[in-house]
Coordinates of C-alpha atoms in Angstrom, one line a residue:
X276 CA -78.2 0.2 -4.8
X277 CA -74.6 1.5 -4.8
X278 CA -74.9 2.5 -8.4
X279 CA -78.1 4.4 -7.7
X280 CA -76.5 6.3 -4.8
X281 CA -73.4 7.1 -6.8
X282 CA -75.8 8.6 -9.3
X283 CA -77.4 10.6 -6.6
X284 CA -74.0 11.9 -5.4
X285 CA -73.2 12.9 -9.0
X286 CA -76.5 14.7 -9.2
X287 CA -75.7 16.6 -6.0
X288 CA -72.3 17.6 -7.3
X289 CA -73.7 18.8 -10.6
X290 CA -76.4 20.8 -8.8
X291 CA -73.7 22.4 -6.6
X292 CA -71.6 23.4 -9.6
X293 CA -74.8 24.8 -11.3
X294 CA -75.5 26.8 -8.1
X295 CA -72.1 28.4 -8.3
X296 CA -72.4 29.3 -11.9
X297 CA -76.0 30.5 -11.4
X298 CA -75.1 32.8 -8.5
X299 CA -73.6 35.5 -10.7
X300 CA -76.4 35.2 -13.3
X301 CA -79.5 34.7 -11.2
X302 CA -78.9 36.5 -7.9
X303 CA -77.0 39.6 -8.8
X304 CA -75.2 39.4 -5.5
X305 CA -71.8 40.2 -7.1
X306 CA -73.0 43.4 -8.7
X307 CA -75.1 46.4 -7.7
X308 CA -76.3 49.3 -9.7
X309 CA -75.9 53.0 -9.6
X310 CA -78.7 55.5 -10.0
X311 CA -78.5 55.2 -13.8
X312 CA -78.9 51.4 -13.7
X313 CA -75.2 50.8 -14.7
X314 CA -73.6 47.6 -13.3
X315 CA -70.9 48.7 -10.9
X316 CA -68.2 46.3 -9.5
X317 CA -67.9 46.1 -5.7
X318 CA -69.1 44.5 -2.5
X319 CA -72.9 44.1 -2.7
X320 CA -73.2 44.5 1.0
X321 CA -71.3 47.7 0.9
X322 CA -73.4 49.4 -1.7
X323 CA -72.8 53.1 -2.4
X324 CA -71.8 54.6 0.9
X325 CA -72.6 58.3 1.5
X326 CA -70.2 60.8 3.0
X327 CA -72.5 61.8 5.8
X328 CA -72.6 60.7 9.5
X329 CA -73.9 57.2 8.7
X330 CA -70.8 56.6 6.5
X331 CA -68.5 57.8 9.2
X332 CA -70.2 55.7 11.8
X333 CA -69.8 52.6 9.6
X334 CA -66.0 53.0 9.8
X335 CA -66.2 52.1 13.5
X336 CA -68.8 49.4 13.5
X337 CA -70.4 46.5 11.7
X338 CA -73.3 46.0 9.3
X339 CA -75.7 43.2 10.2
X340 CA -78.9 42.1 8.5
X341 CA -81.7 42.9 11.0
X342 CA -84.4 41.5 8.6
X343 CA -84.6 39.5 5.4
X344 CA -87.3 38.2 3.1
X345 CA -85.9 36.0 0.3
X346 CA -87.0 36.9 -3.2
X347 CA -89.4 34.0 -3.8
X348 CA -90.9 34.1 -7.3
X349 CA -92.5 36.5 -9.8
X350 CA -95.9 37.8 -8.8
X351 CA -98.4 36.0 -10.9
X352 CA -100.2 39.1 -12.0
X353 CA -99.3 42.8 -12.3
X354 CA -102.5 43.8 -14.0
X355 CA -105.9 44.5 -12.4
X356 CA -107.6 41.3 -11.4
X357 CA -110.1 39.9 -9.0
X358 CA -107.3 39.5 -6.4
X359 CA -107.5 42.4 -4.0
X360 CA -103.7 42.4 -3.4
X361 CA -102.5 42.2 -7.0
X362 CA -100.5 45.1 -8.3
X363 CA -101.6 47.2 -11.2
X364 CA -99.2 48.5 -13.9
X365 CA -99.9 52.1 -12.8
X366 CA -97.7 54.1 -10.5
X367 CA -97.6 52.2 -7.2
X368 CA -96.4 52.8 -3.7
X369 CA -95.5 49.7 -1.7
X370 CA -95.2 50.1 2.1
X371 CA -93.3 47.0 3.2
X372 CA -93.8 46.5 7.0
X373 CA -91.0 44.3 8.4
X374 CA -90.0 43.4 11.9
X375 CA -86.4 44.0 13.1
X376 CA -84.3 41.7 15.2
X377 CA -81.6 44.2 16.3
X378 CA -81.5 48.0 16.2
X379 CA -78.9 50.4 14.9
X380 CA -78.2 54.1 14.2
X381 CA -78.1 53.7 10.4
X382 CA -79.7 51.5 7.8
X383 CA -79.5 50.4 4.2
X384 CA -81.8 48.4 2.1
X385 CA -81.7 45.9 -0.8
X386 CA -84.2 46.0 -3.7
X387 CA -84.5 43.1 -6.0
X388 CA -85.6 42.7 -9.6
X389 CA -84.5 39.0 -9.7
X390 CA -87.6 37.8 -11.4
X391 CA -88.4 40.9 -13.5
X392 CA -88.5 40.8 -17.3
X393 CA -88.0 44.6 -17.6
X394 CA -85.8 47.0 -15.7
X395 CA -87.3 48.1 -12.3
X396 CA -87.5 51.9 -12.0
X397 CA -87.8 53.2 -8.4
X398 CA -88.0 56.9 -8.2
X399 CA -88.5 57.3 -4.5
X400 CA -87.8 55.1 -1.4
X401 CA -87.8 55.9 2.3
X402 CA -87.0 54.1 5.6
X403 CA -89.4 55.5 8.2
X404 CA -89.9 58.6 6.1
X405 CA -86.2 59.2 5.8
X406 CA -85.2 59.5 2.1
X407 CA -83.1 56.7 0.6
X408 CA -80.4 57.4 -2.0
X409 CA -78.6 55.1 -4.4
X410 CA -75.2 56.3 -5.4
X411 CA -76.2 59.8 -4.3
X412 CA -79.4 59.8 -6.4
X413 CA -83.0 59.5 -5.2
X414 CA -83.9 57.2 -8.2
X415 CA -82.5 53.9 -9.3
X416 CA -83.0 51.5 -12.1
X417 CA -82.4 47.9 -11.2
X418 CA -81.6 45.7 -14.3
X419 CA -83.4 42.5 -15.0
X420 CA -82.2 39.7 -12.7
X421 CA -80.2 42.0 -10.5
X422 CA -80.5 43.7 -7.1
X423 CA -79.2 47.0 -5.7
X424 CA -78.0 48.1 -2.3
X425 CA -78.8 51.6 -1.1
X426 CA -76.5 54.2 0.5
X427 CA -76.4 54.3 4.3
X428 CA -79.5 56.2 5.7
X429 CA -79.2 58.2 8.9
X430 CA -82.1 56.8 10.7
X431 CA -82.5 55.3 14.2
X432 CA -83.8 51.7 13.8
X433 CA -85.3 50.2 16.9
X434 CA -84.8 46.5 17.9
X435 CA -87.7 44.1 17.9
X436 CA -90.1 46.6 16.3
X437 CA -92.0 47.1 13.1
X438 CA -90.2 49.2 10.4
X439 CA -91.8 50.6 7.3
X440 CA -89.8 50.7 4.1
X441 CA -91.6 52.5 1.3
X442 CA -90.9 52.0 -2.4
X443 CA -92.5 54.0 -5.2
X444 CA -92.5 52.9 -8.8
X445 CA -93.7 55.2 -11.7
X446 CA -95.5 52.3 -13.4
X447 CA -95.1 49.6 -16.0
X448 CA -92.5 46.8 -15.9
X449 CA -92.8 43.6 -14.1
X450 CA -93.4 40.9 -13.1
X451 CA -92.8 42.0 -9.6
X452 CA -90.3 40.1 -7.5
X453 CA -92.1 39.3 -4.3
X454 CA -92.3 37.2 -1.1
X455 CA -95.9 36.0 -0.6
X456 CA -97.4 34.5 2.7
X457 CA -95.2 36.9 4.6
X458 CA -97.1 36.6 7.9
X459 CA -97.1 40.4 8.2
X460 CA -99.4 43.0 6.9
X461 CA -98.0 45.5 4.4
X462 CA -99.9 48.1 2.2
X463 CA -100.1 48.9 -1.4
X464 CA -101.4 52.2 -2.9
X465 CA -102.2 52.2 -6.7
X466 CA -104.9 53.3 -9.0
X467 CA -107.6 51.6 -6.9
X468 CA -106.6 53.1 -3.6
X469 CA -104.8 51.6 -0.6
X470 CA -105.2 48.0 0.4
X471 CA -103.6 45.6 2.8
X472 CA -101.3 42.7 1.6
X473 CA -99.5 39.9 3.2
X474 CA -96.6 40.0 0.8
X475 CA -93.3 41.9 0.6
X476 CA -92.4 43.4 -2.7
X477 CA -89.0 44.4 -4.1
X478 CA -87.5 44.7 -0.6
X479 CA -85.3 41.7 0.4
X480 CA -83.0 42.9 3.1
X481 CA -82.6 45.6 5.8
X482 CA -79.2 46.0 7.3
X483 CA -78.3 48.2 10.3
X484 CA -75.0 49.5 11.7
X485 CA -74.6 48.2 15.2
X486 CA -71.9 48.6 17.9
X487 CA -73.3 45.8 20.1
X488 CA -74.4 42.9 17.8
X489 CA -71.7 40.2 17.2
X490 CA -73.1 39.0 13.9
X491 CA -76.1 37.5 12.1
X492 CA -77.8 34.1 12.4
X493 CA -79.5 33.1 9.2
X494 CA -82.4 30.6 9.6
X495 CA -82.6 28.8 6.2
X496 CA -85.7 26.7 5.5
X497 CA -89.2 26.3 4.2
X498 CA -92.7 27.2 5.5
X499 CA -91.8 25.8 9.0
X500 CA -89.1 28.4 9.2
X501 CA -91.2 31.1 7.6
X502 CA -93.8 30.6 10.3
X503 CA -96.8 29.3 8.2
X504 CA -99.7 28.5 10.6
X505 CA -98.8 31.1 13.2
X506 CA -100.8 34.2 13.9
X507 CA -100.3 37.0 11.4
X508 CA -98.5 40.1 12.7
X509 CA -97.7 38.3 16.0
X510 CA -94.0 37.6 15.2
X511 CA -94.4 34.1 16.8
X512 CA -92.3 31.9 14.5
X513 CA -89.4 30.0 16.0
X514 CA -86.8 32.4 14.4
X515 CA -88.7 35.3 16.2
X516 CA -88.5 33.4 19.5
X517 CA -84.8 32.7 19.0
X518 CA -84.2 36.4 18.2
X519 CA -85.9 37.4 21.5
X520 CA -83.7 35.0 23.4
X521 CA -80.5 36.3 21.8
X522 CA -81.4 39.7 23.2
X523 CA -79.7 41.8 20.6
X524 CA -76.3 40.0 20.7
X525 CA -77.0 38.6 17.3
X526 CA -79.3 39.6 14.5
X527 CA -81.6 37.0 13.0
X528 CA -82.4 36.9 9.3
X529 CA -85.3 34.6 8.4
X530 CA -84.8 33.1 5.0
X531 CA -87.7 30.7 5.1
X532 CA -89.8 30.2 2.0
X533 CA -93.1 28.4 2.0
X534 CA -93.0 25.3 -0.1
X535 CA -89.2 25.4 -0.5
X536 CA -87.4 22.2 -1.3
X537 CA -83.7 21.3 -0.8
X538 CA -83.1 19.6 -4.1
X539 CA -85.7 20.6 -6.6
X540 CA -86.9 23.9 -8.0
X541 CA -90.7 24.4 -7.7
X542 CA -93.2 26.9 -9.1
X543 CA -93.0 28.7 -5.7
X544 CA -89.2 29.0 -5.3
X545 CA -85.7 28.1 -6.3
X546 CA -84.2 25.0 -4.6
X547 CA -82.2 25.4 -1.4
X548 CA -79.1 24.4 -3.2
X549 CA -79.5 27.1 -5.8
X550 CA -80.4 30.0 -3.5
X551 CA -78.0 29.2 -0.7
X552 CA -75.2 31.6 -1.9
X553 CA -77.6 34.5 -2.1
X554 CA -79.7 33.9 0.9
X555 CA -77.0 32.7 3.3
X556 CA -73.5 33.5 2.1
X557 CA -74.6 36.9 0.8
X558 CA -76.2 38.1 4.1
X559 CA -74.4 41.0 5.9
X560 CA -72.7 39.9 9.1
X561 CA -73.6 36.2 8.8
X562 CA -71.7 34.0 11.3
X563 CA -74.1 31.1 11.8
X564 CA -76.7 29.3 9.6
X565 CA -79.5 27.0 10.9
X566 CA -80.6 24.7 8.1
X567 CA -84.1 23.4 8.5
X568 CA -84.9 22.1 5.1
X569 CA -86.0 18.8 3.4
X570 CA -89.5 17.9 4.6
X571 CA -91.0 19.1 1.3
X572 CA -88.6 16.8 -0.6
X573 CA -90.0 13.9 1.4
X574 CA -93.7 14.7 1.5
X575 CA -94.4 16.4 -1.8
X576 CA -94.5 15.0 -5.4
X577 CA -92.1 14.1 -6.9
X578 CA -91.0 12.6 -3.6
X579 CA -87.4 11.7 -2.8
X580 CA -87.7 8.3 -1.1
X581 CA -84.0 7.6 -1.0
X582 CA -82.7 9.4 2.1
X583 CA -79.2 9.4 0.8
X584 CA -80.1 12.1 -1.8
X585 CA -81.3 14.4 1.0
X586 CA -78.3 13.6 3.2
X587 CA -75.9 14.4 0.4
X588 CA -77.7 17.7 -0.3
X589 CA -77.6 18.7 3.4
X590 CA -73.9 17.8 3.4
X591 CA -73.3 20.0 0.4
X592 CA -74.9 23.0 2.1
X593 CA -72.8 22.4 5.2
X594 CA -69.6 22.2 3.3
X595 CA -70.3 25.4 1.4
X596 CA -71.1 27.2 4.6
X597 CA -67.9 26.0 6.4
X598 CA -65.8 27.0 3.4
X599 CA -66.9 30.6 4.2
X600 CA -66.1 30.3 7.9
X601 CA -69.7 29.8 9.1
X602 CA -70.9 27.7 12.0
X603 CA -73.5 25.3 10.7
X604 CA -76.5 24.0 12.7
X605 CA -78.9 21.5 11.3
X606 CA -82.5 20.7 12.4
X607 CA -84.2 17.3 12.3
X608 CA -87.2 16.9 10.1
X609 CA -90.5 17.1 11.9
X610 CA -93.5 14.7 11.6
X611 CA -96.3 15.0 9.0
X612 CA -98.4 11.9 9.9
X613 CA -102.1 12.5 9.2
X614 CA -101.6 14.3 5.9
X615 CA -102.7 12.7 2.7
X616 CA -99.1 12.7 1.5
X617 CA -97.9 10.5 4.4
X618 CA -96.8 7.0 3.6
X619 CA -94.8 4.4 5.6
X620 CA -92.0 4.7 3.0
X621 CA -91.8 8.5 3.3
X622 CA -91.9 8.2 7.1
X623 CA -88.9 5.8 6.9
X624 CA -87.1 8.4 4.7
X625 CA -87.7 11.1 7.2
X626 CA -86.4 9.0 10.1
X627 CA -83.3 8.0 8.2
X628 CA -82.4 11.6 7.5
X629 CA -82.9 12.4 11.1
X630 CA -80.7 9.6 12.1
X631 CA -77.9 10.9 9.9
X632 CA -78.4 14.4 11.4
X633 CA -78.2 13.0 14.9
X634 CA -74.9 11.2 14.3
X635 CA -73.2 14.6 14.3
X636 CA -71.3 14.0 11.1
X637 CA -73.3 16.4 8.9
X638 CA -73.3 19.6 10.9
X639 CA -71.3 21.3 13.7
X640 CA -74.4 20.9 15.9
X641 CA -78.0 20.1 15.6
X642 CA -81.4 21.0 17.0
X643 CA -83.8 18.1 17.5
X644 CA -87.0 19.7 16.4
X645 CA -88.5 16.3 15.7
X646 CA -88.1 15.3 19.4
X647 CA -89.7 18.6 20.6
X648 CA -93.0 18.4 18.6
X649 CA -93.7 14.7 18.0
X650 CA -96.4 12.9 19.8
X651 CA -94.7 10.3 22.1
X652 CA -97.6 8.0 21.6
X653 CA -97.7 8.5 17.8
X654 CA -94.2 9.5 16.7
X655 CA -95.2 10.0 13.1
X656 CA -97.5 12.8 14.2
X657 CA -97.2 16.3 15.7
X658 CA -98.5 16.7 19.2
X659 CA -102.1 17.9 18.9
X660 CA -101.3 20.9 21.2
X661 CA -98.7 22.1 18.6
X662 CA -100.6 21.3 15.4
X663 CA -102.2 24.2 13.6
X664 CA -104.6 21.8 12.1
X665 CA -103.0 20.6 8.9
X666 CA -100.7 18.0 10.5
X667 CA -97.5 19.7 9.1
X668 CA -97.3 23.3 10.4
X669 CA -97.4 24.5 13.9
X670 CA -99.5 26.9 15.9
X671 CA -97.9 29.7 18.0
X672 CA -97.4 27.2 20.9
X673 CA -95.5 24.8 18.6
X674 CA -93.3 27.4 17.2
X675 CA -92.6 28.8 20.7
X676 CA -91.5 25.3 21.8
X677 CA -89.1 25.0 18.9
X678 CA -87.6 28.4 19.6
X679 CA -87.1 27.6 23.2
X680 CA -85.5 24.3 22.5
X681 CA -82.4 25.9 21.0
X682 CA -79.4 26.4 23.2
X683 CA -78.5 30.0 22.3
X684 CA -75.0 29.6 23.6
X685 CA -74.4 26.6 21.3
X686 CA -75.7 28.5 18.3
X687 CA -73.0 31.2 18.8
X688 CA -70.2 29.1 20.4
X689 CA -68.0 27.5 17.8
X690 CA -66.6 25.1 20.5
X691 CA -70.0 23.5 21.1
X692 CA -70.9 20.2 19.4
X693 CA -73.8 17.8 19.3
X694 CA -77.4 18.4 20.1
X695 CA -78.6 21.9 21.2

């Protein structure tokens, strides 16, 4: 058994090294592009700062990520199909509707071509109808595998409100970098007219300049963090509840991806180990990360039945976060009894990982999501009142219970230890 676990530890170390090397190649976080598509060295969070009022304001305040939608995978089709929300290769206008956590008096956006096979040309972008510029230009070309950060836009961004970021592409290119199952209705206008879509395209981050917010809390996880099972457009996931309770003192950037796994890459997304640098360390203003990841490694094929592999993976994320000065909060894995994938061995793995989290040695603090939602009479199952019906995801009441179980002072207080 010790030899097997040593092998797992070596695997974790190799994956961590791969993640560091992949960050520059796959995420584009160390480079941004100017209006001509040329790679330009600099701080990706800084982007090209204009000389207008927004730029002068930024000198006296801080940029924080009020919303995030991790680039998940390439859109399966960018040609006409039977799917009503698939993009066509014609000129397309995407109206991404996102929900802010904090407000500010200036904004900037990040556009991604991470999964594209050709350069992404954007000839017009707006934030609430205010024009967005990139290096002083209205158009930008994002190279394959890269992202670009806009200039600061002089626009008042409200807190806890819907915000529309519009992106127009002249056509061609692809596949589109997108985030499906967004839980929010956006709109696409192409050669077939305007239609609704529950996906975000190209847009991966909205930052605001704030004089009141202390920093950003990143919630890093899978579909349970993304809010799968909750009411569309209701903003009722547990990160939304946490944001409401923080009351504007901290921004909340939700980096949950449905189907995401800690250790393995899937068709749906990169592994948590590989995307951590981009989706946590690269977030503007990040001070705290809440890691809620691993249940898909347990319950999906191929299943990781040795808990030490998951424990080592979680420890790797925590160490990388601490190395950048972040506070690290972990969440216990919630039940999935009643699903076809449940087995006694997988349940034992889930409980072993939770035991390791509760010891206090992995994270600076932890939230016991398992305790909040499990049925006390059947601990391998979710309480029926919280179950959306698939025995894994939660309804609005379940997510609300998770959000209210977090001690917001402990999330932001570096002196706090133990359970929240």
